[in-house]
Coordinates of C-alpha atoms and ligand atoms in Angstrom, one line a residue:
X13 CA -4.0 -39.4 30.5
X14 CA -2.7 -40.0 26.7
X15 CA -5.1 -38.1 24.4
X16 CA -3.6 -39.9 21.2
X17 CA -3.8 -43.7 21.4
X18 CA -3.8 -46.8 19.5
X19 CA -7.3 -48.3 20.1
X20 CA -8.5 -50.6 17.7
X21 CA -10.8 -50.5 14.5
X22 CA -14.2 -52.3 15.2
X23 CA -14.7 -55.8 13.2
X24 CA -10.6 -56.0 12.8
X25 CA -7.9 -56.4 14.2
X26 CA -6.2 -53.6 13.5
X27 CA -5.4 -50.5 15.7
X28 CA -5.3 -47.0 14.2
X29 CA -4.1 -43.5 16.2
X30 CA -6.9 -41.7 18.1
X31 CA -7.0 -38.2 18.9
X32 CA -9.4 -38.5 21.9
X33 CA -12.2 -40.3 20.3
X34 CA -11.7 -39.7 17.1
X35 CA -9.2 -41.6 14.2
X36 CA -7.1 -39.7 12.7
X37 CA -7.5 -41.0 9.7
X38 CA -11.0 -39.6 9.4
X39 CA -9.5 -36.5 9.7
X40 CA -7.0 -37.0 6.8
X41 CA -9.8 -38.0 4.9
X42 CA -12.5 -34.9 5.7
X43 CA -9.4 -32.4 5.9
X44 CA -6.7 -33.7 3.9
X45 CA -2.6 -33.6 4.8
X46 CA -0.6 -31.6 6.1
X47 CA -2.9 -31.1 8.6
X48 CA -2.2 -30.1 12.1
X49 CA -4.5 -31.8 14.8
X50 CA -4.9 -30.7 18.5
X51 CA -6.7 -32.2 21.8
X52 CA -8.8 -30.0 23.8
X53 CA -8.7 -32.0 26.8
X54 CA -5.2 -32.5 26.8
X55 CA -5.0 -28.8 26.6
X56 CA -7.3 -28.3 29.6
X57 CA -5.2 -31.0 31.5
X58 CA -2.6 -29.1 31.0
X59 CA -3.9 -25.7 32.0
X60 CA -5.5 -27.5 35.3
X61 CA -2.5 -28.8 35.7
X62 CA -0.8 -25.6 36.7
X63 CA -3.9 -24.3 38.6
X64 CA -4.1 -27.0 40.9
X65 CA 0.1 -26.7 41.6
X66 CA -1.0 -23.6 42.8
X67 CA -3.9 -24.2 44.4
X68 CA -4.4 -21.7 47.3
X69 CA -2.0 -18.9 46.0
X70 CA -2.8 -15.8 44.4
X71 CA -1.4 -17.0 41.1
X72 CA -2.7 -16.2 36.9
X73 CA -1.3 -18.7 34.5
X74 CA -1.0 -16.4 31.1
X75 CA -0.8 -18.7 27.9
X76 CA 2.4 -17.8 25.9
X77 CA 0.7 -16.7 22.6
X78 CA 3.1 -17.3 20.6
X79 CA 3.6 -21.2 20.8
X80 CA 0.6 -21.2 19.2
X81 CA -1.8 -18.6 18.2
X82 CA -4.8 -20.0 16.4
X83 CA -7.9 -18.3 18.0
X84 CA -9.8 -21.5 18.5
X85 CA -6.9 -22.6 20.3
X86 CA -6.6 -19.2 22.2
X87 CA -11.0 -19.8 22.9
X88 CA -10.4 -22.7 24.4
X89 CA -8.2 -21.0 27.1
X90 CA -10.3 -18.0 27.2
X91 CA -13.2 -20.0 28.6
X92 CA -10.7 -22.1 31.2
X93 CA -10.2 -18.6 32.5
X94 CA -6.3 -18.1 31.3
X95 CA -4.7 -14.9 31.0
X96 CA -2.3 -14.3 27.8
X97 CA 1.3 -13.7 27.4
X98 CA 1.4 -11.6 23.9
X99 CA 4.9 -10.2 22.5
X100 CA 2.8 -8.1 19.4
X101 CA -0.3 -6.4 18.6
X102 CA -1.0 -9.0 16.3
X103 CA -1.0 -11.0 18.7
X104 CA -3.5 -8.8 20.8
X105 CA -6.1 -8.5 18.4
X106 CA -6.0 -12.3 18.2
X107 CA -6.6 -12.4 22.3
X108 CA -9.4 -10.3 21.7
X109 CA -11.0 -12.0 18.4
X110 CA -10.8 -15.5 20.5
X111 CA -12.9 -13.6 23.6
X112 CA -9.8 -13.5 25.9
X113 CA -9.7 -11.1 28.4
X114 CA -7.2 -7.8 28.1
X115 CA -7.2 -7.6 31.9
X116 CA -5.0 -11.0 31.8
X117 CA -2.5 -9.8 29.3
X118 CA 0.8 -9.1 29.7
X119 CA 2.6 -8.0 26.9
X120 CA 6.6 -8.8 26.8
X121 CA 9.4 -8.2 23.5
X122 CA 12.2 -6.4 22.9
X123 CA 10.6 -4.0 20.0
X124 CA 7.1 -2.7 21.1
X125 CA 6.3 -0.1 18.6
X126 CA 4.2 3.1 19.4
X127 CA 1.5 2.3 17.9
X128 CA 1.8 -1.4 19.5
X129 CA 1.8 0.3 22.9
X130 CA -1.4 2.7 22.3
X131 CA -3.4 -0.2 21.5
X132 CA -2.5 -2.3 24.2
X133 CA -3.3 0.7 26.3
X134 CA -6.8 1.4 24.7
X135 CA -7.5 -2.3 25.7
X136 CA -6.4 -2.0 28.8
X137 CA -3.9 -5.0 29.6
X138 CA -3.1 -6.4 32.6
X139 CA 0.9 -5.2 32.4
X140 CA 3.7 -4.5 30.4
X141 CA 6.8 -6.2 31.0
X142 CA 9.7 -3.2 29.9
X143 CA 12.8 -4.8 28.3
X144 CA 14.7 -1.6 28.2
X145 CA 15.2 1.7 29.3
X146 CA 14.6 3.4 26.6
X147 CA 11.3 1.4 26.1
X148 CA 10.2 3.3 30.0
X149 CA 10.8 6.7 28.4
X150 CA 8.9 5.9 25.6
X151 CA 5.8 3.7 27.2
X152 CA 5.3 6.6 29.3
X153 CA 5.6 9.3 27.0
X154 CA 2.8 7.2 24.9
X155 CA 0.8 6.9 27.9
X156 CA 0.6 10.2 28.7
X157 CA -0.2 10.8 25.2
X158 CA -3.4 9.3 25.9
X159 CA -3.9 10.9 29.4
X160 CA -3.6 7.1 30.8
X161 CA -0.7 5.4 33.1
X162 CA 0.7 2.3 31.6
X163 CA 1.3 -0.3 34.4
X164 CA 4.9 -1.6 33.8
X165 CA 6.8 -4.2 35.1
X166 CA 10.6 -4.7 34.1
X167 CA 12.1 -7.8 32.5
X168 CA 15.3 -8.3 34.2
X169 CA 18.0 -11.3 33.7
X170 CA 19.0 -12.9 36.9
X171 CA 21.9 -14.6 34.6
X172 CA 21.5 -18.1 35.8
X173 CA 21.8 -20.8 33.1
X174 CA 18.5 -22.7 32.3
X175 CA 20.9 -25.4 31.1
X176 CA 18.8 -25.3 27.6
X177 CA 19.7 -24.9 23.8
X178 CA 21.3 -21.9 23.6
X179 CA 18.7 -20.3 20.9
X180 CA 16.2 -20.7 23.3
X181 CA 17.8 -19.7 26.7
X182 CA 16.9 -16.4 27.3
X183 CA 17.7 -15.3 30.9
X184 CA 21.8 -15.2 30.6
X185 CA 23.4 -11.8 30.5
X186 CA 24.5 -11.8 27.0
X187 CA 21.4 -11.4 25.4
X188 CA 18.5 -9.4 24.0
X189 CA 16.1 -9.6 26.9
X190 CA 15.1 -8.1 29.5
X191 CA 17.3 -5.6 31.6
X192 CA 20.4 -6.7 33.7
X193 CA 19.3 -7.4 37.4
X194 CA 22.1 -5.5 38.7
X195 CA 20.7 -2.3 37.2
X196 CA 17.1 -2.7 37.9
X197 CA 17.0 -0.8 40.8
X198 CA 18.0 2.1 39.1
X199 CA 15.8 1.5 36.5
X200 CA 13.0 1.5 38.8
X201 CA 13.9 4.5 40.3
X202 CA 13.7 6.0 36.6
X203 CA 10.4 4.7 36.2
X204 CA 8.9 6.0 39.0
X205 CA 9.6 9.2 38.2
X206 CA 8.0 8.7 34.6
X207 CA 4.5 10.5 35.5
X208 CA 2.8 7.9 32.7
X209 CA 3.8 5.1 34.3
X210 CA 2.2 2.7 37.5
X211 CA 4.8 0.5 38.4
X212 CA 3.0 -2.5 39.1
X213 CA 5.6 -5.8 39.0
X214 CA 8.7 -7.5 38.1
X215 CA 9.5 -9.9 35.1
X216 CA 11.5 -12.5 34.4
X217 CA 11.9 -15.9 31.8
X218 CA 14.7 -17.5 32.2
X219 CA 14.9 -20.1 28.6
X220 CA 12.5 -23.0 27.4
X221 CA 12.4 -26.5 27.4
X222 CA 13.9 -26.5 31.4
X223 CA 13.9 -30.3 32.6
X224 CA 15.6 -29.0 35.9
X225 CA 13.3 -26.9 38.5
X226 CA 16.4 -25.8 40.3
X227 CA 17.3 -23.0 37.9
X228 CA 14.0 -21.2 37.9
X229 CA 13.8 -21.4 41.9
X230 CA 17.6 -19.8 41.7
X231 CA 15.9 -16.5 39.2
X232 CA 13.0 -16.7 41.5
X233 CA 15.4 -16.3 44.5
X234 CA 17.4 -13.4 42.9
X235 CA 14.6 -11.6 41.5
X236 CA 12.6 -11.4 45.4
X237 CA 16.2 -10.1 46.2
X238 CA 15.4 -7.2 44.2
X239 CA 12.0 -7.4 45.3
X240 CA 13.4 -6.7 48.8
X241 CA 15.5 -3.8 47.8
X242 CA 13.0 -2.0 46.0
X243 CA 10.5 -1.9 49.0
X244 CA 13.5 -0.5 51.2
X245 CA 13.8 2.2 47.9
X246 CA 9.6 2.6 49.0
X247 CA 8.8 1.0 45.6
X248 CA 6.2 -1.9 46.0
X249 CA 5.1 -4.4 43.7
X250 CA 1.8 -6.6 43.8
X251 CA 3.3 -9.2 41.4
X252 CA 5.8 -11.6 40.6
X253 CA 5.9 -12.7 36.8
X254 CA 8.2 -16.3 36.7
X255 CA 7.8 -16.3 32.5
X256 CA 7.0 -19.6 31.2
X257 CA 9.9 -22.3 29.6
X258 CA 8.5 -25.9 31.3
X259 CA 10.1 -28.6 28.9
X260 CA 7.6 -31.2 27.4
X261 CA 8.9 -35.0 26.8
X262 CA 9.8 -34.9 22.5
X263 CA 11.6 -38.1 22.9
X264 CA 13.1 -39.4 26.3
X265 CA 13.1 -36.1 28.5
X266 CA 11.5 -36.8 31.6
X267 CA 10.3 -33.4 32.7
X268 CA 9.1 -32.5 36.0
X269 CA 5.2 -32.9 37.1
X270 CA 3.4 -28.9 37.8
X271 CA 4.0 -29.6 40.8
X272 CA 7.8 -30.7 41.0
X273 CA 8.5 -28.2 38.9
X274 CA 7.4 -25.1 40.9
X275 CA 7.4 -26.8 44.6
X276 CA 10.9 -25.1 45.2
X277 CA 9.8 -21.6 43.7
X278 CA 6.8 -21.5 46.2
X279 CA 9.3 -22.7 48.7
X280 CA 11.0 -19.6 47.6
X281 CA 8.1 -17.3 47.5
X282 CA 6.3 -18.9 50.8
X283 CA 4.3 -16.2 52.7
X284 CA 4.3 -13.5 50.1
X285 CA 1.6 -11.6 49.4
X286 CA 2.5 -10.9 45.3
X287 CA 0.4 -12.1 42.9
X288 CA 2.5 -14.8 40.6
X289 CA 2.2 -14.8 37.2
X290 CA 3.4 -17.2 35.0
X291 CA 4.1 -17.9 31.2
X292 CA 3.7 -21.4 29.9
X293 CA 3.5 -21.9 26.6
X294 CA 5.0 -25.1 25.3
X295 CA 3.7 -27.0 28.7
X296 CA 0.1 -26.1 27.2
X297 CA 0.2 -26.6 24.0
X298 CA 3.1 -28.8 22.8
X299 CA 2.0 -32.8 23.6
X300 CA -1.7 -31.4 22.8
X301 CA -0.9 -31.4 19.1
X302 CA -0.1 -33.7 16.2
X303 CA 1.1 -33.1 12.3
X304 CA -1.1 -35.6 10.6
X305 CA 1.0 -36.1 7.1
X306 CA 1.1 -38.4 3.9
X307 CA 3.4 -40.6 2.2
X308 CA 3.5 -39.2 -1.1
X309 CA 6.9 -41.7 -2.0
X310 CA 8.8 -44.3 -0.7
X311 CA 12.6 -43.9 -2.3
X312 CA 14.2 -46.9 -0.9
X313 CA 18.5 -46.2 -1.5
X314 CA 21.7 -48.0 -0.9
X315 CA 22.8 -46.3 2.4
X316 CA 19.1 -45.0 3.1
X317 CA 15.4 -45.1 2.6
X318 CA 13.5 -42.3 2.0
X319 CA 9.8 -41.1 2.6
X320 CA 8.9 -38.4 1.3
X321 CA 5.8 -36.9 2.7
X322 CA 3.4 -34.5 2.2
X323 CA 4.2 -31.8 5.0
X324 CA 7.7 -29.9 5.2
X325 CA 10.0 -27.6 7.1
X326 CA 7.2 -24.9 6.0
X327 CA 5.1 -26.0 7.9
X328 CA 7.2 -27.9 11.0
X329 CA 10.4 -25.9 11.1
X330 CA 12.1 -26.9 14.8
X331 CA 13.8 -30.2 12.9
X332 CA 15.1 -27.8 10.1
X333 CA 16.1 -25.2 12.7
X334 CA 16.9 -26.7 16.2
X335 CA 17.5 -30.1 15.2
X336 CA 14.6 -31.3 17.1
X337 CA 13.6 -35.2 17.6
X338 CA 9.7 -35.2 17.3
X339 CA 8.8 -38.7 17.5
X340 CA 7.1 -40.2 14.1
X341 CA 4.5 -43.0 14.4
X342 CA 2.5 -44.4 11.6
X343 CA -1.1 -43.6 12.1
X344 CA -2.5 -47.2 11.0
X345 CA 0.6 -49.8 11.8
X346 CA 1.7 -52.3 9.3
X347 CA 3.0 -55.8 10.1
X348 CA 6.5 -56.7 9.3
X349 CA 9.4 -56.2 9.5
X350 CA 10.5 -52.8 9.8
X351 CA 13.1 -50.7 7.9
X352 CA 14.5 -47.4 8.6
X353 CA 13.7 -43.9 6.6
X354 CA 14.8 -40.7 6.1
X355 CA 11.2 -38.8 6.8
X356 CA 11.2 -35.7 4.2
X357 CA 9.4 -33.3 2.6
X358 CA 9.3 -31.9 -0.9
X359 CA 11.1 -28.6 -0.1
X360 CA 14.5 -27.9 -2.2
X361 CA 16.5 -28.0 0.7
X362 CA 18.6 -30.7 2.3
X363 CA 17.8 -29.4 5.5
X364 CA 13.9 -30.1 4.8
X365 CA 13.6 -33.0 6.9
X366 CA 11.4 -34.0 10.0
X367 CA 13.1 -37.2 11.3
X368 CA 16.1 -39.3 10.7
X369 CA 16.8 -42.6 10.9
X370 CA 13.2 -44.0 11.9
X371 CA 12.2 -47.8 12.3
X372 CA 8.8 -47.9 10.4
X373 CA 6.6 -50.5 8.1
X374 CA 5.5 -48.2 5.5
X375 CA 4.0 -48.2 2.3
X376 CA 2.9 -45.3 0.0
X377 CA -0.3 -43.1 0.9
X378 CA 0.5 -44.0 4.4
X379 CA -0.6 -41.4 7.2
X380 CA 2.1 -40.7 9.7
X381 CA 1.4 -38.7 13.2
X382 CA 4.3 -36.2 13.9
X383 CA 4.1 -35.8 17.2
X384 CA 4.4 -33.2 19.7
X385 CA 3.6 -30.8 17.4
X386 CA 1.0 -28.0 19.1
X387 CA 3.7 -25.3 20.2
X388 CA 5.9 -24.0 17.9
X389 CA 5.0 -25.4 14.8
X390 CA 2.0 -23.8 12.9
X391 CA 2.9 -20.3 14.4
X392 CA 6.6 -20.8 12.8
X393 CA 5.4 -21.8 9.7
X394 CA 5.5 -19.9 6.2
X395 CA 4.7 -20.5 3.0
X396 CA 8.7 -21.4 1.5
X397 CA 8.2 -22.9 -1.8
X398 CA 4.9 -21.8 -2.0
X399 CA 3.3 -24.3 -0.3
X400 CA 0.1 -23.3 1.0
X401 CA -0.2 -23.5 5.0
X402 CA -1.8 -26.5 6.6
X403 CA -5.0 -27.0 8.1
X404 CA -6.2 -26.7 11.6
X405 CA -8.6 -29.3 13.2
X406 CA -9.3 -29.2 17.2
X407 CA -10.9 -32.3 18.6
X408 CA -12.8 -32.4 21.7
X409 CA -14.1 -36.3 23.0
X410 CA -16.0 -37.1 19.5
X411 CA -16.2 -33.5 18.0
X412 CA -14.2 -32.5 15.1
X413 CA -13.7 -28.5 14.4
X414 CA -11.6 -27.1 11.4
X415 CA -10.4 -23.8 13.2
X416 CA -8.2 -23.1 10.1
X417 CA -9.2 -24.0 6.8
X418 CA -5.9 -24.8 4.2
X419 CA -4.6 -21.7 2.1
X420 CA -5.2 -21.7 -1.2
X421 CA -2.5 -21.0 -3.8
X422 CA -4.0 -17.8 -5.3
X423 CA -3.9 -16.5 -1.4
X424 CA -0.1 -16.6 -1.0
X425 CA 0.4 -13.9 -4.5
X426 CA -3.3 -12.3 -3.9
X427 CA -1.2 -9.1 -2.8
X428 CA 1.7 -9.4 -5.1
X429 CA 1.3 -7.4 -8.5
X430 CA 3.0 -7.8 -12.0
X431 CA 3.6 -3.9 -12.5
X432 CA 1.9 -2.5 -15.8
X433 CA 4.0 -0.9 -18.0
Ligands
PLP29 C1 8.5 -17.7 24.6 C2 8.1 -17.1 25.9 C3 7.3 -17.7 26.8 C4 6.9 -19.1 26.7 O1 7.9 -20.1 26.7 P1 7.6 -21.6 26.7 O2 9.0 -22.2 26.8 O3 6.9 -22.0 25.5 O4 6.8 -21.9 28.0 C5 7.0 -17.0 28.0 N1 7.4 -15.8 28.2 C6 8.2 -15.1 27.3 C7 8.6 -13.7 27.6 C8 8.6 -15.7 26.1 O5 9.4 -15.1 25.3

């Protein structure tokens, strides 16, 4: 089911962008622009989406925190019962503020501080996936601190090639993450004998955006192969953690159904008794959200046509930084014939754009819908030029809720200080 549609104005006839049942540009209007607007229920199709792929297994679906971290957002998978990938303590105490439950987290990153770690203990998370050895020494060390046991699971790299951008495939040997497969089982033996540590699972995410299920049933593969040593080593595990990385459509990608996508993994994984975990982030979020944004100037030119519009690479980055296509639509559309713009923002940068090239009718004070929009961009944003950072609005059927109200100005230098003489 689309949860942003065309459906027509009553008395005209015009059409105008819906999210669910409401128009976006009543939003613009009660909110203002840039504002970013997301869709419960295409959230929650989302999330059912991957429960019902894996109907009948012992399986927790933990929302990657960091696509997007708003705690209405994070509420609204609390209540569908979701557990919660985190990679900070920030990003804890957000779980917890939204009503999430800490025995669904797992907690994954390279750079887990002390003081991360005792908090995540106090709360008592589900697991924490270890990315190095040194992190082991120090987890348990922590742990023991506290007279607890830290269950631990270890991130390894089966090194097979998601076939992604490169900044965002993560499961190759030559980079930060996780520990190499091939010395995992030594590893484990090292944690074992670390007395604040329960060695509860194994951990792996392979890169995001994957089109292609093959790759993931290949890590899945190689990581029960180690799954299968370490029980003949008398180390067992009661779960499997697949990380997250299902591609959404941006522009023409045709990604897999839930279903498609982790059929040959349970093929793989058929008659185990390990709980699965996974990590979807972009999957649950991404096609959930929109940046609703205004024409602040049309700049028509001899080679191109500008619009310059009211939100930037501040607050939608993955153009600036990736390269990303997100398809632009105009929220009311215009009859005529159509020309083709350079979308912008206002940011001193030539790299501050959002889409090139893009057949449109437009006219100043137009509202445009940036789409696919709900992972990765509010939680990359910043405050670059000191622009203040967007609003939030989450729509469910004809409800409208600001779960982030703008920043104001005098909040981005509220803790700067002109020193006094
Ligand atoms: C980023 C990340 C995810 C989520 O990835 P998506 O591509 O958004 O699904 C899951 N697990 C880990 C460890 C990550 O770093």
């Amino acid at each position: 089911m689309n949860h942003f549609e065309l459906k027509s104005v009553a008395g005209t006839g015009a059409t105008t962008l819906h999210v669910e049942d409401v128009p976006l540009q009543e939003i613009a209007e009660q909110f203002q622009t840039p504002c970013y607007v997301y869709s419960e229920a295409a959230m929650a199709s989302a999330f059912r989406g991957y429960q019902q792929a894996l109907a009948g297994r012992d399986a927790m679906v933990c929302y990657a925190v960091k696509a997007n971290s708003n705690i209405g957002l994070l509420s609204v998978f609390a209540k569908l019962g979701a557990g919660f990938d985190i990679v900070s303590g920030g990003e804890l105490a957000r779980v917890i503020a939204a009503g999430g439950d800490a025995s669904k987290v797992v907690f994954s990153g390279v750079g887990k501080t002390r003081q991360e770690m005792r908090d995540a203990i106090a709360t008592g998370i589900f697991c924490f996936n270890v990315e190095s050895a040194a992190e082991l020494d120090r987890l348990s060390e922590v742990a023991l601190s506290l007279n607890k046991r830290a269950p631990i699971a270890l991130r390894v790299n089966p090194d097979v090639d998601p076939k992604t951008h490169p900044y965002i495939s993560t499961g190759l040997k030559c980079n930060k993450f996780g520990v190499a497969i091939a010395q995992a089982r030594e590893l484990y033996q090292h944690a074992a004998s670390l007395k604040g540590l329960e060695i509860r699972g194994v951990a792996c995410h392979i890169g995001s955006q994957l089109l292609d299920p093959a790759p993931l049933a290949e890590a899945a593969q190689k990581v029960l192969n180690l799954v299968e040593q370490l029980n003949a080593d008398g180390i067992t595990l009661s779960h499997i953690d697949l990380g997250g990385g299902l591609g959404i459509r941006y522009r023409d990608e045709t990604p897999p159904t839930y279903a498609d996508y982790l059929g040959p993994l349970l093929k793989v994984m058929a008659g185990r008794k390990e709980k699965l975990l996974f990590e979807p982030g972009r999957s649950l979020v991404g096609n959930a959200g929109v940046l609703l944004t205004r024409i602040e100037y049309l700049k028509p030119g001899e080679e191109k046509s500008f619009a310059v519009v009211d939100a930037a690479m501040n607050d939608l980055a993955r153009p600036a930084l990736y390269d990303a296509w997100h398809d632009i639509d105009a929220v009311t559309p215009r009859a005529g014939a159509t020309a083709s713009y350079e979308i912008v923002g206002p940011i001193c940068e030539s790299g501050d754009f959002l889409g090139h090239d893009r057949l449109l009718v437009l006219e100043e004070g137009d509202l445009l819908a940036i789409r696919s929009a709900g992972a990765y961009g509010m939680t990359m944003s910043s405050n670059y030029n000191t622009r203040p950072r967007a609003a939030e609005v989450l729509v469910h059927g004809k409800h409208v809720f600001q779960i982030r109200e703008r920043e104001k100005v005098a909040d981005l230098f509220a803790r700067e200080r002109v020193p006094q003489p």
